[in-house]
Amino acid sequence: MLTAVLSLSGALVFGAADFLGGLAAKRIGAILATAVAALTGCLALLAALPLIGGEWRPDDVAWGALSGVVNAAAIGLLYAALAIGPMSILSPLTAVVSAIVPMAWGLASGETLGPLGGWGLAVALVAVVLVGFVPERGAVRPSAKGLALALGSGVAVGAFFVIMDQTSDASGAVPLVMNRSADAAVMFAIAGAVALVGRRRRAGAGRSAAAPARAPSSPSRVDASRRARSVGLRLAVACGLVDVTANLLLLGGLRSGDLTVAAVLGAMYPAGTILLAAIVLRERIAPVQWAGLVLALAAAGMLALA
């Protein structure tokens, strides 16, 4: 029961973090937004660690750092897949794969579920697809590259669950501290490399005789850009705090029960994003998504009883 409650709650909160991260990415870019969120989460966990507790065991530190690198790869592959599209197909594909990988690992490792639990997992997988699937008018078929990137992202997200499940209960939040540290290091390194390449390209264009002169930006445009950047940074910080809360809930779900149940319910994270988008941005929730949300709650109940 506790595993189902913590995992589903963590998924909904994680969806809220994705919503905030999406708003931040529109203003400061996906790479910088992810890096700032990861750094914020790391600092928040370090501040709260004396209250949460945790032993700094070498194995748990290594697992946590590895999960951070895997998490950075998952985000990078996800953004690349969604940029190719169509999102309505690749997004739910990623979520389903992220549920199947740890579920298969858990069952192969000896976890067993009763008949009700098996049906609950099946209903949960259907719910993941319906929640993330939004039929687009005239949607095109996904390319082989888009499918490969989405599958890679799903495998990486699923691997995150498997890796975190290897940590000991005594480690507390230490693996998450290492996760956020490694994630922030990777994303800031990427952001720095992208900025350096951009600067060199601009310098090369400036030395070219054929490069057209840029018109000076108006003060109002500069002020608007600064305000957007400031808002984006604040949203990224909020995203980091909410994301840490979600990960603590998901980690609690993993440690209180089976990896199989925790991972499948954790894959419901699109539901939180969709609900917030409907409430805050007035985006329409498709009937198929409402059906998915209902099935998600039903699946959580079945898995809790199992």
Short mmCIF file of C-alpha atoms in Angstrom, two decimals:
data_model
loop_
_atom_site.label_atom_id
_atom_site.label_comp_id
_atom_site.label_asym_id
_atom_site.label_seq_id
_atom_site.Cartn_x
_atom_site.Cartn_y
_atom_site.Cartn_z
CA MET A 1 0.00 0.00 0.00
CA LEU A 2 2.76 2.44 0.97
CA THR A 3 4.72 1.71 -2.22
CA ALA A 4 1.71 2.52 -4.40
CA VAL A 5 0.94 5.76 -2.54
CA LEU A 6 4.53 7.03 -2.53
CA SER A 7 5.25 6.04 -6.13
CA LEU A 8 2.09 7.55 -7.59
CA SER A 9 2.50 10.70 -5.48
CA GLY A 10 6.10 10.96 -6.64
CA ALA A 11 5.02 10.59 -10.25
CA LEU A 12 2.47 13.42 -9.95
CA VAL A 13 4.99 15.71 -8.22
CA PHE A 14 7.60 14.78 -10.83
CA GLY A 15 5.12 15.85 -13.50
CA ALA A 16 4.83 19.20 -11.75
CA ALA A 17 8.62 19.53 -11.89
CA ASP A 18 8.54 18.80 -15.62
CA PHE A 19 5.89 21.51 -16.04
CA LEU A 20 8.08 24.08 -14.27
CA GLY A 21 11.14 22.90 -16.17
CA GLY A 22 9.31 23.32 -19.47
CA LEU A 23 8.39 26.90 -18.61
CA ALA A 24 11.98 27.61 -17.59
CA ALA A 25 13.39 26.04 -20.76
CA LYS A 26 11.32 28.39 -22.91
CA ARG A 27 13.12 31.35 -21.30
CA ILE A 28 16.69 30.19 -20.68
CA GLY A 29 17.04 27.03 -22.76
CA ALA A 30 16.64 23.38 -21.84
CA ILE A 31 20.30 22.73 -21.01
CA LEU A 32 20.73 25.67 -18.62
CA ALA A 33 17.32 25.08 -17.03
CA THR A 34 18.18 21.44 -16.36
CA ALA A 35 21.60 22.35 -14.95
CA VAL A 36 20.22 25.02 -12.60
CA ALA A 37 17.45 22.68 -11.42
CA ALA A 38 19.96 19.91 -10.73
CA LEU A 39 22.28 22.25 -8.79
CA THR A 40 19.35 23.62 -6.77
CA GLY A 41 18.23 20.11 -5.90
CA CYS A 42 21.73 19.15 -4.84
CA LEU A 43 22.07 22.17 -2.51
CA ALA A 44 18.58 21.57 -1.07
CA LEU A 45 19.41 17.92 -0.35
CA LEU A 46 22.72 18.84 1.29
CA ALA A 47 20.90 21.33 3.53
CA ALA A 48 18.23 18.77 4.45
CA LEU A 49 20.57 15.80 4.79
CA PRO A 50 21.08 16.24 8.58
CA LEU A 51 17.31 15.94 9.00
CA ILE A 52 16.77 13.17 6.44
CA GLY A 53 19.85 11.22 7.42
CA GLY A 54 22.04 8.87 5.44
CA GLU A 55 25.37 7.07 5.59
CA TRP A 56 28.09 7.84 3.05
CA ARG A 57 28.86 4.28 1.98
CA PRO A 58 31.16 3.89 -1.06
CA ASP A 59 28.75 1.63 -2.95
CA ASP A 60 25.79 3.97 -2.43
CA VAL A 61 27.86 7.00 -3.45
CA ALA A 62 28.93 5.22 -6.64
CA TRP A 63 25.36 4.11 -7.47
CA GLY A 64 24.08 7.64 -6.88
CA ALA A 65 26.71 9.22 -9.14
CA LEU A 66 26.03 6.66 -11.86
CA SER A 67 22.30 7.39 -11.68
CA GLY A 68 23.07 11.10 -12.19
CA VAL A 69 25.00 10.43 -15.39
CA VAL A 70 22.21 8.14 -16.60
CA ASN A 71 19.63 10.81 -15.72
CA ALA A 72 21.50 13.41 -17.77
CA ALA A 73 21.58 11.02 -20.74
CA ALA A 74 17.85 10.34 -20.36
CA ILE A 75 17.00 14.04 -20.48
CA GLY A 76 19.27 14.71 -23.44
CA LEU A 77 17.83 11.82 -25.45
CA LEU A 78 14.27 12.83 -24.53
CA TYR A 79 14.69 16.42 -25.69
CA ALA A 80 16.34 15.23 -28.92
CA ALA A 81 13.48 12.79 -29.59
CA LEU A 82 10.76 15.36 -28.91
CA ALA A 83 12.53 17.87 -31.15
CA ILE A 84 12.23 15.40 -34.05
CA GLY A 85 8.65 14.38 -33.20
CA PRO A 86 5.89 13.56 -33.42
CA MET A 87 5.58 14.17 -29.67
CA SER A 88 2.21 12.43 -29.48
CA ILE A 89 3.90 9.11 -30.28
CA LEU A 90 7.43 9.44 -28.94
CA SER A 91 6.49 10.83 -25.51
CA PRO A 92 4.26 7.93 -24.44
CA LEU A 93 6.72 5.48 -26.00
CA THR A 94 9.42 6.82 -23.69
CA ALA A 95 7.15 6.51 -20.65
CA VAL A 96 6.15 2.94 -21.49
CA VAL A 97 9.75 1.81 -22.02
CA SER A 98 10.75 3.51 -18.75
CA ALA A 99 8.16 1.32 -17.01
CA ILE A 100 8.92 -1.93 -18.83
CA VAL A 101 12.70 -1.92 -18.21
CA PRO A 102 12.60 -1.95 -14.37
CA MET A 103 9.51 -4.16 -14.40
CA ALA A 104 11.37 -6.77 -16.44
CA TRP A 105 14.43 -6.41 -14.22
CA GLY A 106 12.36 -6.83 -11.06
CA LEU A 107 10.53 -9.90 -12.32
CA ALA A 108 13.79 -11.43 -13.59
CA SER A 109 15.32 -10.80 -10.15
CA GLY A 110 12.68 -12.91 -8.46
CA GLU A 111 9.90 -10.47 -7.61
CA THR A 112 6.47 -12.06 -7.80
CA LEU A 113 2.96 -10.66 -7.96
CA GLY A 114 -0.43 -12.24 -7.49
CA PRO A 115 -3.11 -12.29 -10.21
CA LEU A 116 -4.47 -8.91 -9.10
CA GLY A 117 -0.99 -7.40 -9.23
CA GLY A 118 -0.44 -8.72 -12.75
CA TRP A 119 -3.68 -7.18 -13.95
CA GLY A 120 -2.76 -3.98 -12.15
CA LEU A 121 0.54 -3.75 -14.02
CA ALA A 122 -1.22 -4.33 -17.33
CA VAL A 123 -3.78 -1.61 -16.57
CA ALA A 124 -0.97 0.73 -15.47
CA LEU A 125 0.91 0.29 -18.76
CA VAL A 126 -2.25 1.05 -20.73
CA ALA A 127 -2.77 4.13 -18.53
CA VAL A 128 0.77 5.36 -19.26
CA VAL A 129 0.09 5.18 -23.00
CA LEU A 130 -3.30 6.92 -22.78
CA VAL A 131 -2.06 9.70 -20.49
CA GLY A 132 0.83 10.59 -22.79
CA PHE A 133 -0.93 10.04 -26.10
CA VAL A 134 -2.58 13.05 -27.74
CA PRO A 135 -3.63 12.41 -31.34
CA GLU A 136 -2.30 15.22 -33.52
CA ARG A 137 -4.20 16.23 -36.63
CA GLY A 138 -2.22 14.96 -39.59
CA ALA A 139 0.53 13.53 -37.41
CA VAL A 140 3.39 11.94 -39.33
CA ARG A 141 4.97 8.60 -38.65
CA PRO A 142 8.04 8.73 -36.42
CA SER A 143 11.40 8.35 -38.11
CA ALA A 144 13.84 5.59 -37.24
CA LYS A 145 16.09 8.15 -35.54
CA GLY A 146 13.22 9.54 -33.45
CA LEU A 147 12.20 6.04 -32.37
CA ALA A 148 15.78 5.15 -31.46
CA LEU A 149 16.19 8.30 -29.36
CA ALA A 150 12.85 7.73 -27.58
CA LEU A 151 13.74 4.11 -26.85
CA GLY A 152 17.14 5.18 -25.55
CA SER A 153 15.57 7.78 -23.26
CA GLY A 154 13.05 5.27 -21.93
CA VAL A 155 15.78 2.72 -21.23
CA ALA A 156 17.83 5.38 -19.41
CA VAL A 157 14.87 6.47 -17.26
CA GLY A 158 14.15 2.83 -16.45
CA ALA A 159 17.82 2.29 -15.63
CA PHE A 160 17.58 5.16 -13.13
CA PHE A 161 14.96 3.18 -11.17
CA VAL A 162 17.05 0.00 -11.31
CA ILE A 163 20.21 1.79 -10.16
CA MET A 164 18.53 3.62 -7.29
CA ASP A 165 16.98 0.32 -6.18
CA GLN A 166 20.53 -0.99 -5.61
CA THR A 167 21.19 1.55 -2.86
CA SER A 168 20.83 0.58 0.78
CA ASP A 169 18.15 1.88 3.13
CA ALA A 170 20.89 3.18 5.44
CA SER A 171 22.12 5.55 2.74
CA GLY A 172 19.05 7.78 3.13
CA ALA A 173 19.21 10.66 0.67
CA VAL A 174 22.95 10.34 -0.02
CA PRO A 175 22.43 8.65 -3.43
CA LEU A 176 20.15 11.52 -4.47
CA VAL A 177 22.81 14.05 -3.44
CA MET A 178 25.31 12.27 -5.68
CA ASN A 179 22.67 11.98 -8.40
CA ARG A 180 22.09 15.71 -8.48
CA SER A 181 25.82 16.48 -8.22
CA ALA A 182 26.69 14.31 -11.21
CA ASP A 183 23.66 15.54 -13.16
CA ALA A 184 24.55 19.19 -12.54
CA ALA A 185 28.22 18.60 -13.46
CA VAL A 186 27.29 16.96 -16.76
CA MET A 187 24.68 19.57 -17.71
CA PHE A 188 26.87 22.58 -16.79
CA ALA A 189 29.73 21.05 -18.80
CA ILE A 190 27.42 20.70 -21.79
CA ALA A 191 26.11 24.25 -21.30
CA GLY A 192 29.67 25.57 -21.15
CA ALA A 193 30.67 23.69 -24.29
CA VAL A 194 27.62 24.98 -26.18
CA ALA A 195 28.36 28.56 -25.07
CA LEU A 196 32.02 28.25 -26.11
CA VAL A 197 31.12 26.92 -29.56
CA GLY A 198 28.57 29.70 -30.01
CA ARG A 199 31.11 32.35 -29.03
CA ARG A 200 33.68 31.02 -31.48
CA ARG A 201 31.12 31.00 -34.27
CA ARG A 202 30.13 34.60 -33.54
CA ALA A 203 33.79 35.62 -33.44
CA GLY A 204 34.39 33.94 -36.79
CA ALA A 205 31.37 35.65 -38.30
CA GLY A 206 32.57 38.99 -36.97
CA ARG A 207 35.96 38.60 -38.66
CA SER A 208 34.34 37.69 -41.97
CA ALA A 209 34.14 40.63 -44.37
CA ALA A 210 30.87 39.31 -45.70
CA ALA A 211 29.24 39.25 -42.25
CA PRO A 212 26.41 41.83 -42.08
CA ALA A 213 26.52 44.40 -39.31
CA ARG A 214 24.05 43.80 -36.50
CA ALA A 215 21.67 46.54 -35.57
CA PRO A 216 21.97 47.58 -31.91
CA SER A 217 19.26 46.14 -29.68
CA SER A 218 16.78 48.61 -28.26
CA PRO A 219 16.80 49.16 -24.47
CA SER A 220 13.26 47.80 -24.19
CA ARG A 221 14.25 44.59 -25.94
CA VAL A 222 17.29 44.19 -23.68
CA ASP A 223 15.16 44.76 -20.56
CA ALA A 224 12.57 42.21 -21.76
CA SER A 225 15.33 39.67 -22.38
CA ARG A 226 16.74 40.21 -18.90
CA ARG A 227 13.32 39.85 -17.31
CA ALA A 228 12.67 36.64 -19.22
CA ARG A 229 16.04 35.28 -18.12
CA SER A 230 15.37 36.22 -14.50
CA VAL A 231 11.96 34.54 -14.55
CA GLY A 232 13.45 31.49 -16.25
CA LEU A 233 16.13 31.12 -13.57
CA ARG A 234 13.54 31.38 -10.79
CA LEU A 235 11.38 28.76 -12.50
CA ALA A 236 14.41 26.47 -12.83
CA VAL A 237 15.14 26.85 -9.12
CA ALA A 238 11.52 25.99 -8.30
CA CYS A 239 11.75 23.02 -10.66
CA GLY A 240 14.82 21.75 -8.79
CA LEU A 241 13.07 21.94 -5.41
CA VAL A 242 9.92 20.19 -6.67
CA ASP A 243 12.00 17.60 -8.52
CA VAL A 244 13.91 16.71 -5.35
CA THR A 245 10.62 16.23 -3.51
CA ALA A 246 9.44 13.89 -6.26
CA ASN A 247 12.64 11.88 -6.16
CA LEU A 248 12.44 11.48 -2.38
CA LEU A 249 8.91 10.13 -2.77
CA LEU A 250 9.96 7.77 -5.57
CA LEU A 251 12.97 6.60 -3.55
CA GLY A 252 10.65 5.93 -0.62
CA GLY A 253 8.41 3.91 -2.92
CA LEU A 254 11.35 1.84 -4.14
CA ARG A 255 12.55 1.09 -0.61
CA SER A 256 9.14 0.24 0.80
CA GLY A 257 8.18 -2.40 -1.75
CA ASP A 258 8.84 -4.03 -5.11
CA LEU A 259 10.78 -2.30 -7.88
CA THR A 260 8.21 -3.56 -10.38
CA VAL A 261 5.29 -1.75 -8.76
CA ALA A 262 7.22 1.43 -7.91
CA ALA A 263 8.64 1.85 -11.42
CA VAL A 264 5.36 1.30 -13.28
CA LEU A 265 3.48 3.76 -11.08
CA GLY A 266 6.43 6.17 -11.28
CA ALA A 267 5.99 6.22 -15.06
CA MET A 268 2.69 8.08 -14.57
CA TYR A 269 4.64 11.36 -14.41
CA PRO A 270 2.98 12.85 -17.55
CA ALA A 271 -0.27 13.05 -15.57
CA GLY A 272 1.08 15.78 -13.28
CA THR A 273 2.30 17.84 -16.23
CA ILE A 274 -1.00 17.49 -18.06
CA LEU A 275 -3.11 18.46 -15.05
CA LEU A 276 -1.02 21.56 -14.31
CA ALA A 277 -1.03 22.58 -17.97
CA ALA A 278 -4.84 22.35 -17.94
CA ILE A 279 -5.20 24.34 -14.70
CA VAL A 280 -2.52 27.00 -15.22
CA LEU A 281 -2.28 27.32 -19.01
CA ARG A 282 -5.88 26.34 -19.75
CA GLU A 283 -4.73 23.58 -22.07
CA ARG A 284 -7.39 21.08 -23.07
CA ILE A 285 -7.20 17.54 -21.71
CA ALA A 286 -8.26 15.07 -24.39
CA PRO A 287 -10.87 12.41 -23.52
CA VAL A 288 -8.26 9.69 -24.07
CA GLN A 289 -6.09 11.33 -21.39
CA TRP A 290 -8.98 11.46 -18.91
CA ALA A 291 -9.45 7.74 -19.53
CA GLY A 292 -5.76 7.23 -18.82
CA LEU A 293 -5.95 9.17 -15.55
CA VAL A 294 -8.91 7.07 -14.39
CA LEU A 295 -7.10 3.86 -15.30
CA ALA A 296 -3.99 5.10 -13.46
CA LEU A 297 -5.96 5.49 -10.25
CA ALA A 298 -7.57 2.08 -10.76
CA ALA A 299 -4.15 0.50 -11.36
CA ALA A 300 -2.75 2.12 -8.24
CA GLY A 301 -5.61 0.66 -6.20
CA MET A 302 -5.11 -2.81 -7.68
CA LEU A 303 -1.37 -2.74 -7.03
CA ALA A 304 -1.91 -1.48 -3.50
CA LEU A 305 -4.29 -4.35 -2.76
CA ALA A 306 -1.91 -6.83 -4.41
#
